Amino acid sequence: MPKTHVPPRWDRKMQQRLARGEAAALGELYDRFASLVHGLAHLVVGDERAADGVTRDVFAHVWEHPESYDPRQEPLRTWLATLTNRLAVQRLRSAGTAALARGGPGTAEDLERKVRHASVAARADYIVQSMPAPLRAALELAYFQRRDYRQTAADLGVTDDEARRRLRLGLQLLATAHDTEAPGGSPGIGGAA
């Protein structure tokens, strides 16, 4: 990030409150981000109970280590998504390794493939949820409603060129889901680490 980056006031204040041990701050953070954390965890681990465990682990980590978040580095939302992905991948890998040790089906390579796939799916979901509404709307029209760029432009009330620009940019953002460290992205969300 450029050195001129100034963290959003809410993120900075939240980190300071957590560092002081304000339980109310953790409650506010949970209310604001629990659905994001749980949703990303569920995408990775694929199980409601395991996603609940990851969600607890994420907020416990935040409470126990508030200094590990630096608001000058990235938004709090992105940091929580990165932390969620890391803890969910650890849980998925641990459960898969235990199943293999008990003689379960598959191989270590199958497990790593599953981990990578789950991590990319979580990153793609995070990217779609975080992208500006005009880009998301264009992608939803093109993908879910099978509109071409001209139909998308008409539905959105924009020019053909603008519809193509939105679709292209949205797809470029989604393409970063496969990167372990996409430029401008969050390290760890796309990778299996």
PDB file of C-alpha atoms in Angstrom:
ATOM      1  CA  MET A   1       0.000   0.000   0.000  1.00  0.00           C
ATOM      2  CA  PRO A   2       1.173   3.513  -0.608  1.00  0.00           C
ATOM      3  CA  LYS A   3       2.681   5.258   2.392  1.00  0.00           C
ATOM      4  CA  THR A   4       0.038   7.964   2.087  1.00  0.00           C
ATOM      5  CA  HIS A   5      -2.672   5.429   3.006  1.00  0.00           C
ATOM      6  CA  VAL A   6      -4.675   6.601   5.996  1.00  0.00           C
ATOM      7  CA  PRO A   7      -6.678   3.860   7.683  1.00  0.00           C
ATOM      8  CA  PRO A   8     -10.416   4.373   7.967  1.00  0.00           C
ATOM      9  CA  ARG A   9     -11.284   5.966  11.267  1.00  0.00           C
ATOM     10  CA  TRP A  10     -13.618   3.139  12.349  1.00  0.00           C
ATOM     11  CA  ASP A  11     -10.944   0.481  11.787  1.00  0.00           C
ATOM     12  CA  ARG A  12      -8.336   2.458  13.711  1.00  0.00           C
ATOM     13  CA  LYS A  13     -10.692   3.195  16.622  1.00  0.00           C
ATOM     14  CA  MET A  14     -11.846  -0.424  16.755  1.00  0.00           C
ATOM     15  CA  GLN A  15      -8.258  -1.669  16.952  1.00  0.00           C
ATOM     16  CA  GLN A  16      -7.524   0.787  19.765  1.00  0.00           C
ATOM     17  CA  ARG A  17     -10.633  -0.260  21.693  1.00  0.00           C
ATOM     18  CA  LEU A  18      -9.794  -3.935  21.311  1.00  0.00           C
ATOM     19  CA  ALA A  19      -6.235  -3.264  22.474  1.00  0.00           C
ATOM     20  CA  ARG A  20      -7.678  -1.624  25.628  1.00  0.00           C
ATOM     21  CA  GLY A  21      -9.731  -4.787  26.231  1.00  0.00           C
ATOM     22  CA  GLU A  22     -13.183  -3.287  25.656  1.00  0.00           C
ATOM     23  CA  ALA A  23     -15.603  -6.203  25.504  1.00  0.00           C
ATOM     24  CA  ALA A  24     -18.205  -3.959  23.849  1.00  0.00           C
ATOM     25  CA  ALA A  25     -15.789  -3.445  20.944  1.00  0.00           C
ATOM     26  CA  LEU A  26     -15.596  -7.194  20.361  1.00  0.00           C
ATOM     27  CA  GLY A  27     -19.400  -7.317  20.386  1.00  0.00           C
ATOM     28  CA  GLU A  28     -19.609  -4.552  17.788  1.00  0.00           C
ATOM     29  CA  LEU A  29     -16.986  -6.244  15.651  1.00  0.00           C
ATOM     30  CA  TYR A  30     -18.847  -9.538  15.876  1.00  0.00           C
ATOM     31  CA  ASP A  31     -22.176  -7.917  14.971  1.00  0.00           C
ATOM     32  CA  ARG A  32     -20.612  -6.256  11.963  1.00  0.00           C
ATOM     33  CA  PHE A  33     -18.477  -9.103  10.584  1.00  0.00           C
ATOM     34  CA  ALA A  34     -19.745 -12.447  11.966  1.00  0.00           C
ATOM     35  CA  SER A  35     -21.770 -13.215   8.837  1.00  0.00           C
ATOM     36  CA  LEU A  36     -18.768 -12.490   6.601  1.00  0.00           C
ATOM     37  CA  VAL A  37     -16.452 -14.627   8.742  1.00  0.00           C
ATOM     38  CA  HIS A  38     -18.934 -17.506   9.029  1.00  0.00           C
ATOM     39  CA  GLY A  39     -19.763 -17.422   5.316  1.00  0.00           C
ATOM     40  CA  LEU A  40     -16.109 -17.512   4.251  1.00  0.00           C
ATOM     41  CA  ALA A  41     -15.345 -20.243   6.788  1.00  0.00           C
ATOM     42  CA  HIS A  42     -18.262 -22.322   5.526  1.00  0.00           C
ATOM     43  CA  LEU A  43     -17.068 -21.971   1.943  1.00  0.00           C
ATOM     44  CA  VAL A  44     -13.704 -23.418   2.945  1.00  0.00           C
ATOM     45  CA  VAL A  45     -14.657 -26.123   5.444  1.00  0.00           C
ATOM     46  CA  GLY A  46     -18.025 -27.004   3.903  1.00  0.00           C
ATOM     47  CA  ASP A  47     -19.620 -27.817   7.245  1.00  0.00           C
ATOM     48  CA  GLU A  48     -21.818 -25.720   9.538  1.00  0.00           C
ATOM     49  CA  ARG A  49     -20.340 -26.991  12.795  1.00  0.00           C
ATOM     50  CA  ALA A  50     -16.759 -26.525  11.578  1.00  0.00           C
ATOM     51  CA  ALA A  51     -17.615 -23.021  10.281  1.00  0.00           C
ATOM     52  CA  ASP A  52     -19.013 -22.165  13.713  1.00  0.00           C
ATOM     53  CA  GLY A  53     -15.712 -23.320  15.235  1.00  0.00           C
ATOM     54  CA  VAL A  54     -13.664 -21.232  12.814  1.00  0.00           C
ATOM     55  CA  THR A  55     -15.833 -18.203  13.550  1.00  0.00           C
ATOM     56  CA  ARG A  56     -15.215 -18.644  17.284  1.00  0.00           C
ATOM     57  CA  ASP A  57     -11.492 -19.074  16.637  1.00  0.00           C
ATOM     58  CA  VAL A  58     -11.316 -15.902  14.538  1.00  0.00           C
ATOM     59  CA  PHE A  59     -12.987 -13.708  17.135  1.00  0.00           C
ATOM     60  CA  ALA A  60     -11.026 -15.351  19.956  1.00  0.00           C
ATOM     61  CA  HIS A  61      -7.814 -14.552  18.070  1.00  0.00           C
ATOM     62  CA  VAL A  62      -8.920 -10.937  17.619  1.00  0.00           C
ATOM     63  CA  TRP A  63      -9.693 -10.661  21.337  1.00  0.00           C
ATOM     64  CA  GLU A  64      -6.455 -12.299  22.455  1.00  0.00           C
ATOM     65  CA  HIS A  65      -4.184 -10.616  19.878  1.00  0.00           C
ATOM     66  CA  PRO A  66      -5.632  -7.212  18.916  1.00  0.00           C
ATOM     67  CA  GLU A  67      -2.116  -5.942  18.206  1.00  0.00           C
ATOM     68  CA  SER A  68      -1.815  -8.374  15.287  1.00  0.00           C
ATOM     69  CA  TYR A  69      -4.060  -6.082  13.227  1.00  0.00           C
ATOM     70  CA  ASP A  70      -2.398  -2.969  11.817  1.00  0.00           C
ATOM     71  CA  PRO A  71      -4.956  -0.539  10.369  1.00  0.00           C
ATOM     72  CA  ARG A  72      -2.210   1.101   8.289  1.00  0.00           C
ATOM     73  CA  GLN A  73      -1.706  -2.139   6.333  1.00  0.00           C
ATOM     74  CA  GLU A  74      -5.244  -3.029   5.232  1.00  0.00           C
ATOM     75  CA  PRO A  75      -8.913  -2.574   6.078  1.00  0.00           C
ATOM     76  CA  LEU A  76     -10.199  -4.527   9.076  1.00  0.00           C
ATOM     77  CA  ARG A  77     -12.663  -6.396   6.837  1.00  0.00           C
ATOM     78  CA  THR A  78      -9.827  -7.656   4.621  1.00  0.00           C
ATOM     79  CA  TRP A  79      -7.687  -8.628   7.610  1.00  0.00           C
ATOM     80  CA  LEU A  80     -10.591 -10.614   9.111  1.00  0.00           C
ATOM     81  CA  ALA A  81     -11.192 -12.350   5.777  1.00  0.00           C
ATOM     82  CA  THR A  82      -7.506 -13.266   5.552  1.00  0.00           C
ATOM     83  CA  LEU A  83      -7.481 -14.555   9.126  1.00  0.00           C
ATOM     84  CA  THR A  84     -10.679 -16.518   8.515  1.00  0.00           C
ATOM     85  CA  ASN A  85      -9.263 -18.126   5.417  1.00  0.00           C
ATOM     86  CA  ARG A  86      -6.038 -19.079   7.178  1.00  0.00           C
ATOM     87  CA  LEU A  87      -7.809 -20.635  10.163  1.00  0.00           C
ATOM     88  CA  ALA A  88     -10.413 -22.385   7.988  1.00  0.00           C
ATOM     89  CA  VAL A  89      -7.711 -23.846   5.735  1.00  0.00           C
ATOM     90  CA  GLN A  90      -5.828 -25.064   8.819  1.00  0.00           C
ATOM     91  CA  ARG A  91      -8.996 -26.732  10.112  1.00  0.00           C
ATOM     92  CA  LEU A  92      -9.784 -28.307   6.729  1.00  0.00           C
ATOM     93  CA  ARG A  93      -6.234 -29.559   6.301  1.00  0.00           C
ATOM     94  CA  SER A  94      -6.117 -30.885   9.865  1.00  0.00           C
ATOM     95  CA  ALA A  95      -9.426 -32.732   9.498  1.00  0.00           C
ATOM     96  CA  GLY A  96      -8.369 -34.142   6.130  1.00  0.00           C
ATOM     97  CA  THR A  97      -4.994 -35.264   7.452  1.00  0.00           C
ATOM     98  CA  ALA A  98      -6.684 -36.974  10.411  1.00  0.00           C
ATOM     99  CA  ALA A  99      -9.101 -38.745   8.055  1.00  0.00           C
ATOM    100  CA  LEU A 100      -6.197 -39.932   5.883  1.00  0.00           C
ATOM    101  CA  ALA A 101      -4.361 -41.185   8.974  1.00  0.00           C
ATOM    102  CA  ARG A 102      -7.448 -43.233   9.926  1.00  0.00           C
ATOM    103  CA  GLY A 103      -7.347 -44.812   6.475  1.00  0.00           C
ATOM    104  CA  GLY A 104      -9.993 -42.600   4.910  1.00  0.00           C
ATOM    105  CA  PRO A 105     -10.403 -42.332   1.151  1.00  0.00           C
ATOM    106  CA  GLY A 106      -8.118 -40.207  -0.985  1.00  0.00           C
ATOM    107  CA  THR A 107      -4.518 -39.119  -0.945  1.00  0.00           C
ATOM    108  CA  ALA A 108      -2.538 -36.182   0.382  1.00  0.00           C
ATOM    109  CA  GLU A 109      -2.631 -34.719  -3.137  1.00  0.00           C
ATOM    110  CA  ASP A 110      -6.437 -34.983  -3.160  1.00  0.00           C
ATOM    111  CA  LEU A 111      -6.543 -33.162   0.162  1.00  0.00           C
ATOM    112  CA  GLU A 112      -4.311 -30.343  -1.096  1.00  0.00           C
ATOM    113  CA  ARG A 113      -6.436 -30.037  -4.231  1.00  0.00           C
ATOM    114  CA  LYS A 114      -9.545 -29.791  -2.039  1.00  0.00           C
ATOM    115  CA  VAL A 115      -7.888 -27.153   0.155  1.00  0.00           C
ATOM    116  CA  ARG A 116      -6.830 -25.071  -2.867  1.00  0.00           C
ATOM    117  CA  HIS A 117     -10.287 -25.327  -4.422  1.00  0.00           C
ATOM    118  CA  ALA A 118     -12.030 -24.291  -1.193  1.00  0.00           C
ATOM    119  CA  SER A 119      -9.630 -21.407  -0.680  1.00  0.00           C
ATOM    120  CA  VAL A 120     -10.147 -20.086  -4.231  1.00  0.00           C
ATOM    121  CA  ALA A 121     -13.930 -20.339  -3.810  1.00  0.00           C
ATOM    122  CA  ALA A 122     -13.743 -18.336  -0.584  1.00  0.00           C
ATOM    123  CA  ARG A 123     -11.549 -15.703  -2.203  1.00  0.00           C
ATOM    124  CA  ALA A 124     -13.885 -15.417  -5.210  1.00  0.00           C
ATOM    125  CA  ASP A 125     -16.840 -14.962  -2.878  1.00  0.00           C
ATOM    126  CA  TYR A 126     -14.985 -12.303  -0.911  1.00  0.00           C
ATOM    127  CA  ILE A 127     -14.039 -10.486  -4.128  1.00  0.00           C
ATOM    128  CA  VAL A 128     -17.633 -10.484  -5.386  1.00  0.00           C
ATOM    129  CA  GLN A 129     -18.970  -9.293  -2.018  1.00  0.00           C
ATOM    130  CA  SER A 130     -16.349  -6.529  -1.848  1.00  0.00           C
ATOM    131  CA  MET A 131     -16.511  -5.226  -5.409  1.00  0.00           C
ATOM    132  CA  PRO A 132     -18.424  -2.037  -6.175  1.00  0.00           C
ATOM    133  CA  ALA A 133     -22.150  -2.565  -6.772  1.00  0.00           C
ATOM    134  CA  PRO A 134     -22.068  -1.504 -10.469  1.00  0.00           C
ATOM    135  CA  LEU A 135     -19.471  -4.188 -11.269  1.00  0.00           C
ATOM    136  CA  ARG A 136     -21.309  -6.834  -9.261  1.00  0.00           C
ATOM    137  CA  ALA A 137     -24.619  -5.961 -10.966  1.00  0.00           C
ATOM    138  CA  ALA A 138     -23.059  -6.279 -14.422  1.00  0.00           C
ATOM    139  CA  LEU A 139     -21.514  -9.659 -13.586  1.00  0.00           C
ATOM    140  CA  GLU A 140     -24.749 -10.949 -12.082  1.00  0.00           C
ATOM    141  CA  LEU A 141     -26.687  -9.992 -15.222  1.00  0.00           C
ATOM    142  CA  ALA A 142     -24.114 -11.568 -17.517  1.00  0.00           C
ATOM    143  CA  TYR A 143     -23.528 -14.724 -15.482  1.00  0.00           C
ATOM    144  CA  PHE A 144     -26.808 -15.583 -13.781  1.00  0.00           C
ATOM    145  CA  GLN A 145     -29.221 -14.141 -16.320  1.00  0.00           C
ATOM    146  CA  ARG A 146     -27.075 -14.977 -19.358  1.00  0.00           C
ATOM    147  CA  ARG A 147     -27.160 -11.438 -20.739  1.00  0.00           C
ATOM    148  CA  ASP A 148     -24.618 -10.335 -23.342  1.00  0.00           C
ATOM    149  CA  TYR A 149     -22.966  -6.942 -22.932  1.00  0.00           C
ATOM    150  CA  ARG A 150     -25.625  -5.148 -24.994  1.00  0.00           C
ATOM    151  CA  GLN A 151     -28.471  -6.593 -22.930  1.00  0.00           C
ATOM    152  CA  THR A 152     -26.517  -5.832 -19.748  1.00  0.00           C
ATOM    153  CA  ALA A 153     -26.056  -2.231 -20.896  1.00  0.00           C
ATOM    154  CA  ALA A 154     -29.782  -1.888 -21.595  1.00  0.00           C
ATOM    155  CA  ASP A 155     -30.743  -3.452 -18.242  1.00  0.00           C
ATOM    156  CA  LEU A 156     -28.341  -1.171 -16.360  1.00  0.00           C
ATOM    157  CA  GLY A 157     -29.137   1.928 -18.394  1.00  0.00           C
ATOM    158  CA  VAL A 158     -25.528   2.475 -19.453  1.00  0.00           C
ATOM    159  CA  THR A 159     -23.703   2.576 -22.789  1.00  0.00           C
ATOM    160  CA  ASP A 160     -22.398  -0.582 -24.417  1.00  0.00           C
ATOM    161  CA  ASP A 161     -18.843   0.600 -23.768  1.00  0.00           C
ATOM    162  CA  GLU A 162     -19.578   1.128 -20.085  1.00  0.00           C
ATOM    163  CA  ALA A 163     -21.151  -2.337 -19.787  1.00  0.00           C
ATOM    164  CA  ARG A 164     -18.088  -3.908 -21.444  1.00  0.00           C
ATOM    165  CA  ARG A 165     -15.805  -1.938 -19.104  1.00  0.00           C
ATOM    166  CA  ARG A 166     -17.708  -3.092 -16.018  1.00  0.00           C
ATOM    167  CA  LEU A 167     -17.747  -6.702 -17.151  1.00  0.00           C
ATOM    168  CA  ARG A 168     -14.063  -6.662 -18.043  1.00  0.00           C
ATOM    169  CA  LEU A 169     -13.044  -5.096 -14.722  1.00  0.00           C
ATOM    170  CA  GLY A 170     -15.291  -7.439 -12.735  1.00  0.00           C
ATOM    171  CA  LEU A 171     -13.831 -10.472 -14.504  1.00  0.00           C
ATOM    172  CA  GLN A 172     -10.288  -9.178 -13.977  1.00  0.00           C
ATOM    173  CA  LEU A 173     -10.992  -8.883 -10.253  1.00  0.00           C
ATOM    174  CA  LEU A 174     -12.446 -12.390 -10.150  1.00  0.00           C
ATOM    175  CA  ALA A 175      -9.443 -13.764 -12.012  1.00  0.00           C
ATOM    176  CA  THR A 176      -7.290 -12.785  -9.033  1.00  0.00           C
ATOM    177  CA  ALA A 177      -9.087 -15.436  -6.948  1.00  0.00           C
ATOM    178  CA  HIS A 178      -6.596 -17.974  -8.308  1.00  0.00           C
ATOM    179  CA  ASP A 179      -3.594 -15.884  -7.254  1.00  0.00           C
ATOM    180  CA  THR A 180      -2.020 -16.649  -3.912  1.00  0.00           C
ATOM    181  CA  GLU A 181      -0.981 -13.016  -3.683  1.00  0.00           C
ATOM    182  CA  ALA A 182      -2.894 -10.970  -6.169  1.00  0.00           C
ATOM    183  CA  PRO A 183      -1.658  -7.444  -6.786  1.00  0.00           C
ATOM    184  CA  GLY A 184      -3.673  -5.265  -4.465  1.00  0.00           C
ATOM    185  CA  GLY A 185      -5.354  -8.335  -3.022  1.00  0.00           C
ATOM    186  CA  SER A 186      -5.086  -9.928   0.352  1.00  0.00           C
ATOM    187  CA  PRO A 187      -2.334 -12.477   0.754  1.00  0.00           C
ATOM    188  CA  GLY A 188      -3.639 -15.672   2.194  1.00  0.00           C
ATOM    189  CA  ILE A 189      -7.223 -15.446   0.962  1.00  0.00           C
ATOM    190  CA  GLY A 190      -6.468 -17.165  -2.322  1.00  0.00           C
ATOM    191  CA  GLY A 191      -3.596 -19.319  -1.182  1.00  0.00           C
ATOM    192  CA  ALA A 192      -3.741 -22.469   0.786  1.00  0.00           C
ATOM    193  CA  ALA A 193      -1.334 -21.189   3.407  1.00  0.00           C
TER     194      ALA A 193
END
